[in-house]
Amino acid sequence: MINQYVIGYGKKVLAAYGITNKINAFTFSSISGFGAELVTIVGQNLGANQIYRAKETVKKT
């Protein structure tokens, strides 16, 4: 939908918009990956009653 509005400004603007979307998606997918792994590792450490290791994992991530 947004592409239809952006194309009204020209092909160069649409290309720039596409490039920024790719950069944005890459950045947030990396951050989401760290968050998902953090939840898993902290959950395992809390389940094993390793509170110190869970806190260290949060700090390092």
C-alpha positions as protocol buffer text, in pm:
chain_id: "A"
residue {
  index: 1
  type: MET
  ca { x: 0 y: 0 z: 0 }
}
residue {
  index: 2
  type: ILE
  ca { x: 271 y: 245 z: 95 }
}
residue {
  index: 3
  type: ASN
  ca { x: 459 y: 173 z: -228 }
}
residue {
  index: 4
  type: GLN
  ca { x: 164 y: 314 z: -423 }
}
residue {
  index: 5
  type: TYR
  ca { x: 196 y: 645 z: -241 }
}
residue {
  index: 6
  type: VAL
  ca { x: 574 y: 653 z: -263 }
}
residue {
  index: 7
  type: ILE
  ca { x: 582 y: 584 z: -637 }
}
residue {
  index: 8
  type: GLY
  ca { x: 396 y: 911 z: -686 }
}
residue {
  index: 9
  type: TYR
  ca { x: 720 y: 1089 z: -592 }
}
residue {
  index: 10
  type: GLY
  ca { x: 924 y: 906 z: -856 }
}
residue {
  index: 11
  type: LYS
  ca { x: 1130 y: 595 z: -912 }
}
residue {
  index: 12
  type: LYS
  ca { x: 1434 y: 726 z: -725 }
}
residue {
  index: 13
  type: VAL
  ca { x: 1231 y: 786 z: -411 }
}
residue {
  index: 14
  type: LEU
  ca { x: 1079 y: 438 z: -438 }
}
residue {
  index: 15
  type: ALA
  ca { x: 1428 y: 285 z: -473 }
}
residue {
  index: 16
  type: ALA
  ca { x: 1556 y: 478 z: -168 }
}
residue {
  index: 17
  type: TYR
  ca { x: 1250 y: 369 z: 27 }
}
residue {
  index: 18
  type: GLY
  ca { x: 1317 y: 4 z: -63 }
}
residue {
  index: 19
  type: ILE
  ca { x: 1683 y: 29 z: 41 }
}
residue {
  index: 20
  type: THR
  ca { x: 1595 y: 181 z: 378 }
}
residue {
  index: 21
  type: ASN
  ca { x: 1337 y: -92 z: 437 }
}
residue {
  index: 22
  type: LYS
  ca { x: 1603 y: -359 z: 374 }
}
residue {
  index: 23
  type: ILE
  ca { x: 1845 y: -193 z: 617 }
}
residue {
  index: 24
  type: ASN
  ca { x: 1572 y: -153 z: 876 }
}
residue {
  index: 25
  type: ALA
  ca { x: 1462 y: -518 z: 845 }
}
residue {
  index: 26
  type: PHE
  ca { x: 1821 y: -642 z: 879 }
}
residue {
  index: 27
  type: THR
  ca { x: 1882 y: -432 z: 1190 }
}
residue {
  index: 28
  type: PHE
  ca { x: 1565 y: -537 z: 1369 }
}
residue {
  index: 29
  type: SER
  ca { x: 1596 y: -904 z: 1277 }
}
residue {
  index: 30
  type: SER
  ca { x: 1942 y: -908 z: 1435 }
}
residue {
  index: 31
  type: ILE
  ca { x: 1811 y: -747 z: 1752 }
}
residue {
  index: 32
  type: SER
  ca { x: 1516 y: -989 z: 1762 }
}
residue {
  index: 33
  type: GLY
  ca { x: 1755 y: -1283 z: 1733 }
}
residue {
  index: 34
  type: PHE
  ca { x: 1952 y: -1169 z: 2035 }
}
residue {
  index: 35
  type: GLY
  ca { x: 1631 y: -1121 z: 2231 }
}
residue {
  index: 36
  type: ALA
  ca { x: 1498 y: -1467 z: 2149 }
}
residue {
  index: 37
  type: GLU
  ca { x: 1824 y: -1633 z: 2249 }
}
residue {
  index: 38
  type: LEU
  ca { x: 1841 y: -1428 z: 2567 }
}
residue {
  index: 39
  type: VAL
  ca { x: 1499 y: -1551 z: 2678 }
}
residue {
  index: 40
  type: THR
  ca { x: 1602 y: -1913 z: 2621 }
}
residue {
  index: 41
  type: ILE
  ca { x: 1932 y: -1891 z: 2807 }
}
residue {
  index: 42
  type: VAL
  ca { x: 1790 y: -1692 z: 3099 }
}
residue {
  index: 43
  type: GLY
  ca { x: 1499 y: -1936 z: 3129 }
}
residue {
  index: 44
  type: GLN
  ca { x: 1732 y: -2235 z: 3141 }
}
residue {
  index: 45
  type: ASN
  ca { x: 1952 y: -2071 z: 3403 }
}
residue {
  index: 46
  type: LEU
  ca { x: 1658 y: -1970 z: 3618 }
}
residue {
  index: 47
  type: GLY
  ca { x: 1517 y: -2322 z: 3591 }
}
residue {
  index: 48
  type: ALA
  ca { x: 1852 y: -2459 z: 3710 }
}
residue {
  index: 49
  type: ASN
  ca { x: 1849 y: -2203 z: 3994 }
}
residue {
  index: 50
  type: GLN
  ca { x: 2160 y: -2031 z: 3851 }
}
residue {
  index: 51
  type: ILE
  ca { x: 2052 y: -1673 z: 3921 }
}
residue {
  index: 52
  type: TYR
  ca { x: 2405 y: -1531 z: 3889 }
}
residue {
  index: 53
  type: ARG
  ca { x: 2452 y: -1685 z: 3543 }
}
residue {
  index: 54
  type: ALA
  ca { x: 2116 y: -1549 z: 3429 }
}
residue {
  index: 55
  type: LYS
  ca { x: 2215 y: -1197 z: 3540 }
}
residue {
  index: 56
  type: GLU
  ca { x: 2553 y: -1227 z: 3366 }
}
residue {
  index: 57
  type: THR
  ca { x: 2383 y: -1336 z: 3045 }
}
residue {
  index: 58
  type: VAL
  ca { x: 2161 y: -1028 z: 3050 }
}
residue {
  index: 59
  type: LYS
  ca { x: 2461 y: -800 z: 3106 }
}
residue {
  index: 60
  type: LYS
  ca { x: 2665 y: -958 z: 2828 }
}
residue {
  index: 61
  type: THR
  ca { x: 2380 y: -959 z: 2579 }
}
